[in-house]
Coordinates of C-alpha atoms and ligand atoms in Angstrom, one line a residue:
M20 CA 0.0 0.0 0.0
A21 CA 1.3 3.5 -0.9
T22 CA 1.9 5.9 2.0
I23 CA -1.2 8.0 2.6
L24 CA -0.1 11.7 2.9
P25 CA -2.0 14.8 4.1
P26 CA -4.4 16.2 3.5
A27 CA -6.0 12.8 3.1
V28 CA -9.1 12.0 5.1
L29 CA -8.8 9.3 7.8
G30 CA -11.9 7.5 9.2
M31 CA -12.3 6.7 12.9
L32 CA -15.0 4.4 14.2
G33 CA -15.8 5.5 17.7
G34 CA -15.9 9.0 19.1
G35 CA -14.6 8.6 22.7
Q36 CA -11.6 10.2 24.2
L37 CA -9.2 7.8 22.6
G38 CA -10.6 8.9 19.2
R39 CA -10.4 12.5 20.3
F40 CA -6.7 12.2 20.9
F41 CA -6.3 10.4 17.5
V42 CA -8.1 13.3 15.8
A43 CA -5.8 15.8 17.5
A44 CA -2.7 13.9 16.5
A45 CA -3.9 13.5 12.9
H46 CA -4.8 17.2 12.7
E47 CA -1.3 18.1 13.9
M48 CA 0.1 16.0 11.1
G49 CA -2.1 17.6 8.5
Y50 CA -4.8 15.0 8.0
L51 CA -8.5 15.4 8.1
V52 CA -10.6 13.0 10.1
W53 CA -14.2 11.8 9.8
V54 CA -15.6 10.2 13.0
L55 CA -18.5 7.7 13.1
D56 CA -20.3 7.7 16.5
P57 CA -24.0 7.6 17.3
D58 CA -23.6 10.2 20.1
P59 CA -24.0 13.7 18.8
N60 CA -21.8 15.1 21.7
S61 CA -19.1 12.5 21.3
P62 CA -15.7 13.9 22.4
A63 CA -14.0 13.0 19.1
G64 CA -17.0 14.0 17.0
R65 CA -16.7 17.5 18.3
L66 CA -13.1 17.9 17.0
A67 CA -13.6 15.9 13.8
D68 CA -13.8 17.5 10.3
R69 CA -17.0 15.6 9.9
H70 CA -19.0 13.7 12.4
L71 CA -21.4 11.1 11.1
V72 CA -24.0 10.6 13.8
A73 CA -25.1 7.1 13.0
A74 CA -24.9 3.5 14.4
Y75 CA -21.7 1.5 13.7
D76 CA -23.8 -0.9 11.6
D77 CA -25.4 1.9 9.5
Y78 CA -24.4 0.8 6.0
A79 CA -25.2 4.2 4.4
A80 CA -22.8 5.8 6.8
L81 CA -20.2 3.1 6.3
D82 CA -20.6 3.7 2.5
Q83 CA -19.9 7.4 2.9
I84 CA -16.7 6.5 4.9
A85 CA -15.6 4.0 2.3
A86 CA -16.1 6.6 -0.4
E87 CA -14.3 9.5 1.3
C88 CA -11.7 8.1 3.6
A89 CA -8.3 6.9 2.6
A90 CA -8.0 4.5 5.5
V91 CA -10.0 3.6 8.6
S92 CA -9.1 2.8 12.2
T93 CA -11.1 2.3 15.4
E94 CA -10.8 3.4 19.1
F95 CA -13.5 1.3 20.6
E96 CA -13.3 -2.5 20.7
N97 CA -17.0 -3.0 20.6
V98 CA -17.4 -1.7 17.0
P99 CA -18.9 -4.6 15.2
A100 CA -16.2 -6.6 13.5
E101 CA -18.6 -6.9 10.6
A102 CA -18.5 -3.2 10.0
L103 CA -14.7 -3.3 9.8
E104 CA -14.9 -6.3 7.5
Y105 CA -17.3 -4.5 5.2
L106 CA -15.1 -1.3 5.1
A107 CA -12.1 -3.5 4.3
K108 CA -13.6 -4.4 0.9
F109 CA -13.1 -0.7 -0.1
V110 CA -10.3 0.9 2.0
P111 CA -7.4 -0.3 4.2
V112 CA -8.7 -1.0 7.8
R113 CA -6.2 -1.2 10.6
P114 CA -6.3 -3.1 12.9
S115 CA -8.1 -5.8 10.9
S116 CA -11.6 -7.0 11.7
K117 CA -10.0 -10.4 12.5
A118 CA -7.7 -8.9 15.2
V119 CA -10.5 -6.8 16.6
A120 CA -12.8 -9.9 16.8
V121 CA -10.3 -11.8 18.9
C122 CA -9.9 -8.8 21.3
Q123 CA -13.6 -8.1 21.7
N124 CA -14.6 -11.5 22.9
R125 CA -13.1 -12.8 26.1
I126 CA -13.5 -16.5 25.0
A127 CA -11.7 -15.9 21.7
E128 CA -9.1 -13.8 23.6
K129 CA -8.3 -16.3 26.3
T130 CA -8.4 -19.2 23.7
F131 CA -5.9 -17.2 21.5
M132 CA -3.6 -16.8 24.5
H133 CA -3.8 -20.4 25.3
E134 CA -3.1 -21.5 21.6
H135 CA -0.1 -19.1 21.3
A136 CA 1.4 -20.0 24.7
I137 CA 1.0 -16.5 26.1
P138 CA 1.1 -16.9 29.9
H139 CA -2.4 -16.4 31.3
G140 CA -4.3 -17.4 34.4
P141 CA -6.5 -20.5 34.8
F142 CA -9.9 -20.1 33.2
A143 CA -13.0 -22.1 32.0
V144 CA -15.4 -21.2 29.2
I145 CA -19.0 -21.1 30.4
R146 CA -21.8 -21.4 27.9
G147 CA -24.3 -23.3 30.0
D148 CA -25.1 -24.5 33.5
D149 CA -23.2 -27.8 32.8
D150 CA -20.0 -25.8 32.2
V151 CA -20.3 -24.2 35.7
A152 CA -20.9 -27.6 37.3
A153 CA -17.8 -29.0 35.5
A154 CA -15.6 -26.1 36.5
D155 CA -12.5 -27.2 38.4
H156 CA -12.6 -26.5 42.2
G157 CA -9.2 -25.0 42.0
L158 CA -10.6 -22.0 40.0
F159 CA -12.4 -20.7 43.1
P160 CA -12.5 -18.0 44.3
A161 CA -13.1 -16.7 40.8
V162 CA -14.3 -13.9 38.6
L163 CA -17.1 -14.5 36.1
K164 CA -16.9 -12.2 33.1
V165 CA -19.3 -11.9 30.2
A166 CA -17.5 -12.6 27.0
R167 CA -18.8 -9.5 25.1
F168 CA -19.2 -5.8 25.9
G169 CA -17.7 -5.7 29.4
Y170 CA -15.4 -2.7 30.3
D171 CA -14.3 -0.9 33.4
G172 CA -15.3 -3.8 35.6
K173 CA -18.8 -4.0 34.1
G174 CA -20.2 -7.5 33.4
Q175 CA -18.0 -9.0 36.1
A176 CA -18.9 -10.8 39.4
R177 CA -16.6 -12.2 42.0
V178 CA -17.8 -15.7 43.0
A179 CA -16.6 -17.9 45.9
N180 CA -18.0 -21.3 44.7
H181 CA -20.1 -23.1 42.1
D182 CA -23.4 -21.9 43.5
E183 CA -22.4 -18.3 43.3
A184 CA -21.0 -18.8 39.8
L185 CA -24.3 -20.3 38.6
H186 CA -26.3 -17.5 40.2
A187 CA -24.0 -14.8 38.5
F188 CA -24.2 -16.7 35.2
H189 CA -28.0 -16.5 35.4
E190 CA -27.9 -12.8 36.5
F191 CA -25.9 -12.2 33.3
G192 CA -28.8 -13.7 31.3
G193 CA -27.0 -16.9 30.5
E194 CA -24.6 -15.0 28.1
P195 CA -21.4 -16.8 27.3
C196 CA -18.8 -16.1 29.9
V197 CA -15.3 -16.9 31.1
L198 CA -14.7 -18.0 34.6
E199 CA -11.2 -16.9 35.8
K200 CA -9.3 -17.8 38.9
L201 CA -9.1 -14.7 41.1
L202 CA -5.4 -14.1 41.3
T203 CA -3.7 -12.3 44.2
L204 CA -2.1 -9.4 42.5
D205 CA 1.3 -8.0 43.3
C206 CA 0.7 -5.4 40.8
E207 CA -0.8 -4.8 37.3
L208 CA 1.3 -3.8 34.2
S209 CA 0.4 -2.8 30.7
V210 CA 2.4 -2.6 27.5
V211 CA 1.3 -0.3 24.7
L212 CA 3.0 -0.9 21.3
A213 CA 2.6 0.0 17.7
R214 CA 3.2 -2.4 14.8
D215 CA 3.4 -1.4 11.2
A216 CA 2.3 -3.3 8.0
E217 CA 5.8 -4.6 7.5
G218 CA 5.8 -6.2 11.0
R219 CA 8.1 -3.7 12.7
I220 CA 7.2 -3.1 16.4
R221 CA 8.0 -0.2 18.7
A222 CA 6.9 -0.6 22.3
F223 CA 6.4 2.0 24.9
A224 CA 7.9 1.5 28.4
P225 CA 5.5 -0.7 30.4
G226 CA 3.3 1.1 32.9
E227 CA 2.2 0.1 36.4
N228 CA -1.5 0.4 36.9
R229 CA -3.5 1.0 40.0
H230 CA -7.2 0.4 39.8
R231 CA -10.0 1.7 42.0
R232 CA -13.4 0.0 42.0
G233 CA -12.5 -1.9 38.8
I234 CA -11.4 1.2 36.9
L235 CA -7.9 2.4 36.1
D236 CA -7.0 5.1 38.6
V237 CA -3.3 5.8 38.4
T238 CA -0.5 4.8 35.9
I239 CA 3.1 5.1 36.9
V240 CA 5.6 4.9 34.0
P241 CA 8.1 3.3 33.8
A242 CA 6.6 0.6 36.0
R243 CA 8.6 0.0 39.2
G244 CA 9.8 -3.4 40.3
G245 CA 11.6 -6.1 38.4
R246 CA 13.3 -5.4 35.1
Q247 CA 12.8 -9.0 34.2
L248 CA 9.0 -8.8 34.5
R249 CA 8.9 -5.7 32.3
L250 CA 11.0 -7.4 29.6
E251 CA 8.8 -10.5 29.8
A252 CA 5.7 -8.3 29.4
E253 CA 7.1 -6.5 26.4
K254 CA 8.0 -9.8 24.8
A255 CA 4.6 -11.3 25.4
A256 CA 2.9 -8.2 24.0
E257 CA 5.1 -8.4 20.9
R258 CA 4.3 -12.0 20.4
I259 CA 0.6 -11.2 20.7
A260 CA 0.9 -8.4 18.1
Q261 CA 2.7 -10.7 15.7
A262 CA 0.3 -13.6 16.1
L263 CA -2.6 -11.3 15.4
D264 CA -0.8 -9.8 12.4
Y265 CA -1.8 -6.6 14.2
V266 CA -1.3 -3.2 12.5
G267 CA -1.8 -0.1 14.7
T268 CA -1.6 0.7 18.4
L269 CA -2.3 -2.2 20.7
G270 CA -2.6 -2.3 24.5
V271 CA -2.0 -5.4 26.5
E272 CA -2.8 -5.7 30.2
F273 CA -1.0 -8.0 32.6
F274 CA -1.3 -9.2 36.1
V275 CA 1.8 -10.0 38.3
S276 CA 0.8 -12.6 40.8
E277 CA 3.3 -14.1 43.3
G278 CA 6.1 -12.9 41.1
E279 CA 4.7 -14.4 37.9
L280 CA 3.4 -12.6 34.8
F281 CA -0.1 -13.4 33.4
A282 CA -1.7 -11.7 30.4
N283 CA -5.1 -10.4 31.3
E284 CA -6.6 -8.8 28.2
M285 CA -5.8 -7.0 24.9
A286 CA -7.3 -3.7 23.6
P287 CA -7.2 -3.3 19.8
R288 CA -6.6 0.5 20.1
P289 CA -4.7 3.0 22.1
H290 CA -5.0 2.3 25.9
N291 CA -5.9 4.4 28.9
S292 CA -2.6 3.6 30.5
G293 CA -0.9 5.1 27.4
H294 CA -2.3 8.6 27.8
H295 CA 1.1 9.7 29.3
T296 CA 2.7 9.2 25.9
I297 CA 1.2 12.5 24.8
D298 CA 3.3 14.4 27.4
A299 CA 6.2 12.1 28.2
C300 CA 7.3 10.4 25.0
V301 CA 8.9 11.6 21.7
T302 CA 5.9 10.1 19.8
S303 CA 2.5 9.5 21.4
Q304 CA 0.4 6.3 21.1
Y305 CA -2.1 8.3 19.0
E306 CA 0.5 9.5 16.6
Q307 CA 1.7 5.9 16.3
Q308 CA -1.8 4.9 15.4
V309 CA -1.9 7.6 12.6
R310 CA 1.5 6.5 11.4
A311 CA 0.7 2.8 11.3
L312 CA -2.6 3.6 9.6
T313 CA -1.1 5.8 6.9
G314 CA 2.0 3.7 6.3
L315 CA 4.4 6.3 7.7
P316 CA 7.5 5.0 9.5
L317 CA 6.7 4.5 13.2
G318 CA 7.9 7.2 15.5
E319 CA 10.4 7.0 18.4
P320 CA 8.6 5.8 21.6
R321 CA 11.3 6.8 24.0
M322 CA 10.3 8.6 27.2
H323 CA 11.9 12.0 27.7
S324 CA 10.4 12.2 31.3
H325 CA 9.1 10.1 34.1
A326 CA 5.3 10.2 34.1
V327 CA 2.3 9.5 36.4
M328 CA -1.2 9.7 34.9
V329 CA -4.3 10.1 37.1
N330 CA -7.8 9.4 35.7
L331 CA -10.6 11.9 36.4
L332 CA -13.9 10.1 36.8
G333 CA -17.4 11.6 36.9
E334 CA -17.9 11.4 40.7
L335 CA -15.4 14.2 41.0
W336 CA -18.1 16.6 39.5
F337 CA -20.4 16.0 42.5
D338 CA -19.6 17.3 46.0
G339 CA -18.4 14.5 48.2
G340 CA -19.6 12.1 45.5
D341 CA -23.2 13.0 46.3
H342 CA -25.2 12.6 43.1
H343 CA -28.3 14.4 44.5
R344 CA -26.3 17.6 44.4
S345 CA -25.9 19.4 41.1
Q346 CA -22.9 19.0 38.9
R347 CA -20.1 21.5 39.5
E348 CA -16.6 21.9 38.0
P349 CA -13.7 20.7 40.1
D350 CA -11.1 23.2 41.2
W351 CA -8.5 22.7 38.5
S352 CA -6.1 25.2 40.1
V353 CA -4.8 22.4 42.3
V354 CA -3.6 20.5 39.2
H355 CA -2.3 23.5 37.4
R356 CA -0.1 24.7 40.3
E357 CA 2.0 21.5 40.2
P358 CA 5.0 22.1 38.0
G359 CA 5.0 19.4 35.3
A360 CA 1.3 18.7 35.5
R361 CA -0.8 18.8 32.3
L362 CA -4.6 18.6 32.4
H363 CA -6.6 17.0 29.6
L364 CA -10.4 17.3 29.7
Y365 CA -12.5 15.4 27.1
G366 CA -15.4 17.9 26.7
K367 CA -18.1 15.5 28.0
H368 CA -21.1 17.5 29.2
H369 CA -22.6 15.1 31.7
A370 CA -20.6 13.6 34.5
R371 CA -21.6 10.1 35.7
Q372 CA -20.2 7.8 38.4
G373 CA -17.2 6.0 36.8
R374 CA -17.4 8.0 33.5
K375 CA -13.9 9.0 32.3
M376 CA -14.1 12.8 32.0
G377 CA -10.4 13.6 31.8
H378 CA -7.0 12.9 33.1
F379 CA -3.8 14.7 34.1
T380 CA -0.3 13.7 33.7
V381 CA 2.7 14.9 35.8
I382 CA 6.1 14.6 34.1
G383 CA 9.5 15.3 35.4
E384 CA 13.1 14.0 35.8
D385 CA 12.7 12.4 39.2
A386 CA 10.4 9.4 39.5
D387 CA 9.6 9.9 43.2
A388 CA 9.0 13.6 42.9
V389 CA 6.6 13.0 39.9
L390 CA 4.6 10.4 41.9
E391 CA 4.4 12.7 44.9
A392 CA 3.2 15.6 42.9
A393 CA 0.6 13.5 41.1
L394 CA -0.7 12.0 44.4
R395 CA -0.7 15.5 46.0
A396 CA -2.9 16.9 43.1
R397 CA -5.1 13.8 43.2
A398 CA -5.7 14.2 46.9
A399 CA -6.3 18.0 46.6
L400 CA -9.0 17.3 44.1
G401 CA -10.7 15.0 46.7
I402 CA -10.1 11.6 45.1
A403 CA -10.3 9.1 48.0
D404 CA -7.6 6.4 48.4
D405 CA -10.0 3.6 49.4
D406 CA -10.4 0.2 47.8
H407 CA -7.3 -0.1 45.7
Ligands
LIG513 P1 -12.1 -4.6 32.0 O1 -10.9 -3.7 32.1 O2 -12.5 -4.9 30.6 O3 -13.2 -4.1 32.8 P2 -10.5 -6.6 33.3 O4 -10.5 -8.1 33.0 O5 -9.3 -5.9 32.9 O6 -11.8 -6.0 32.6 O7 -10.8 -6.4 34.8 C1 -10.8 -5.2 35.5 C2 -9.9 -5.3 36.7 O8 -10.4 -6.2 37.7 C3 -8.5 -5.7 36.5 O9 -7.6 -4.7 36.0 C4 -8.1 -6.3 37.9 O10 -7.8 -5.2 38.7 C5 -9.4 -6.9 38.3 N1 -9.4 -8.4 37.9 C6 -10.0 -8.9 36.7 N2 -9.8 -10.2 36.6 C7 -9.0 -10.6 37.7 C8 -8.5 -11.8 38.1 N3 -8.7 -13.0 37.4 N4 -7.8 -11.9 39.3 C9 -7.6 -10.7 40.0 N5 -8.1 -9.5 39.6 C10 -8.8 -9.4 38.5
LIG514 MG1 -8.9 -4.2 31.8

């Protein structure tokens, strides 16, 4: 495929914050971007050159994209793989529908890891009551996760035994699920990388992720702890990208349990834990997505600073988390006064519990000072430290 140069139009399926940063990166590089997202107020749609407000399986909208865009990518793993497959008949689509299909179904994803000898935790596929009954006792305590459309801890239940697993399976409407052994976590890591159409891979430094109530809260980069584990995570992520013949930016989440590395899940798009690359790396994960999509050489992923990213969730817009009160804007001065802090707000009008409204990244030369400053600003905003 010939390199796609500006001012070509790029298509983006999905209008969330990951798409918004893609639009910003593409604009910087001289491209135009059309976004498809059914939400008229979608964060990326509001920056896009054209926002098609339509469903992802609206073939009239897909035909318009096929006619006008030079290449298409996605920022949302639940875009129907069929839509990507349809577009691929007319324009380059990166990542491919096949790669996205594996990442958007936990059964396909875990089976893929198993087949490609990517280290992963013990799990069972649950399609019916019999599968629950047949699940190994050693899996409990476990987490039951619906195979499709789960995110930010949604569609997941912690279960202590077979009875609870059966109950949760019925609560999820008998949808296909995976039942995973609940691992004791030393920490969580993620690797974001970019792979081009010739198979060249550039990985960003692994990040260390802290979650709160099932949602990413803080990412510390580079991850602290063993160098060996970071290398292993990078290697595993690279093997996944190769086996998927992946083209674009890919995020892979890992658990570290009792000193051992286990792959958790893949995201066929830039990843929340890669937001810091905007402020702390020579090339951001979003620019890499543009480069992989257009056939430009991948950029340099090297970090020029240490970084800590803090997610800003919807509850911050309500006093003391009290949703009966009206929405108010948090006092951003506490972020802006930290040297090296950069605030990013996504332009979402309505705050909701758990909704990702923005983030800030603190960068600097000293890892400890950066972490201290980020946690200071986080506490000053009123984000509680419970339930890590
Ligand atoms: P998603 O990010 O799509 O909501 P994940 O599978 O990444 O789903 O789960 C969200 C978080 O829940 C993980 O980052 C981790 O903190 C916790 N978690 C999920 N599965 C397990 C497991 N098998 N063992 C221990 N913790 C888990
Ligand atoms: Mg996850």
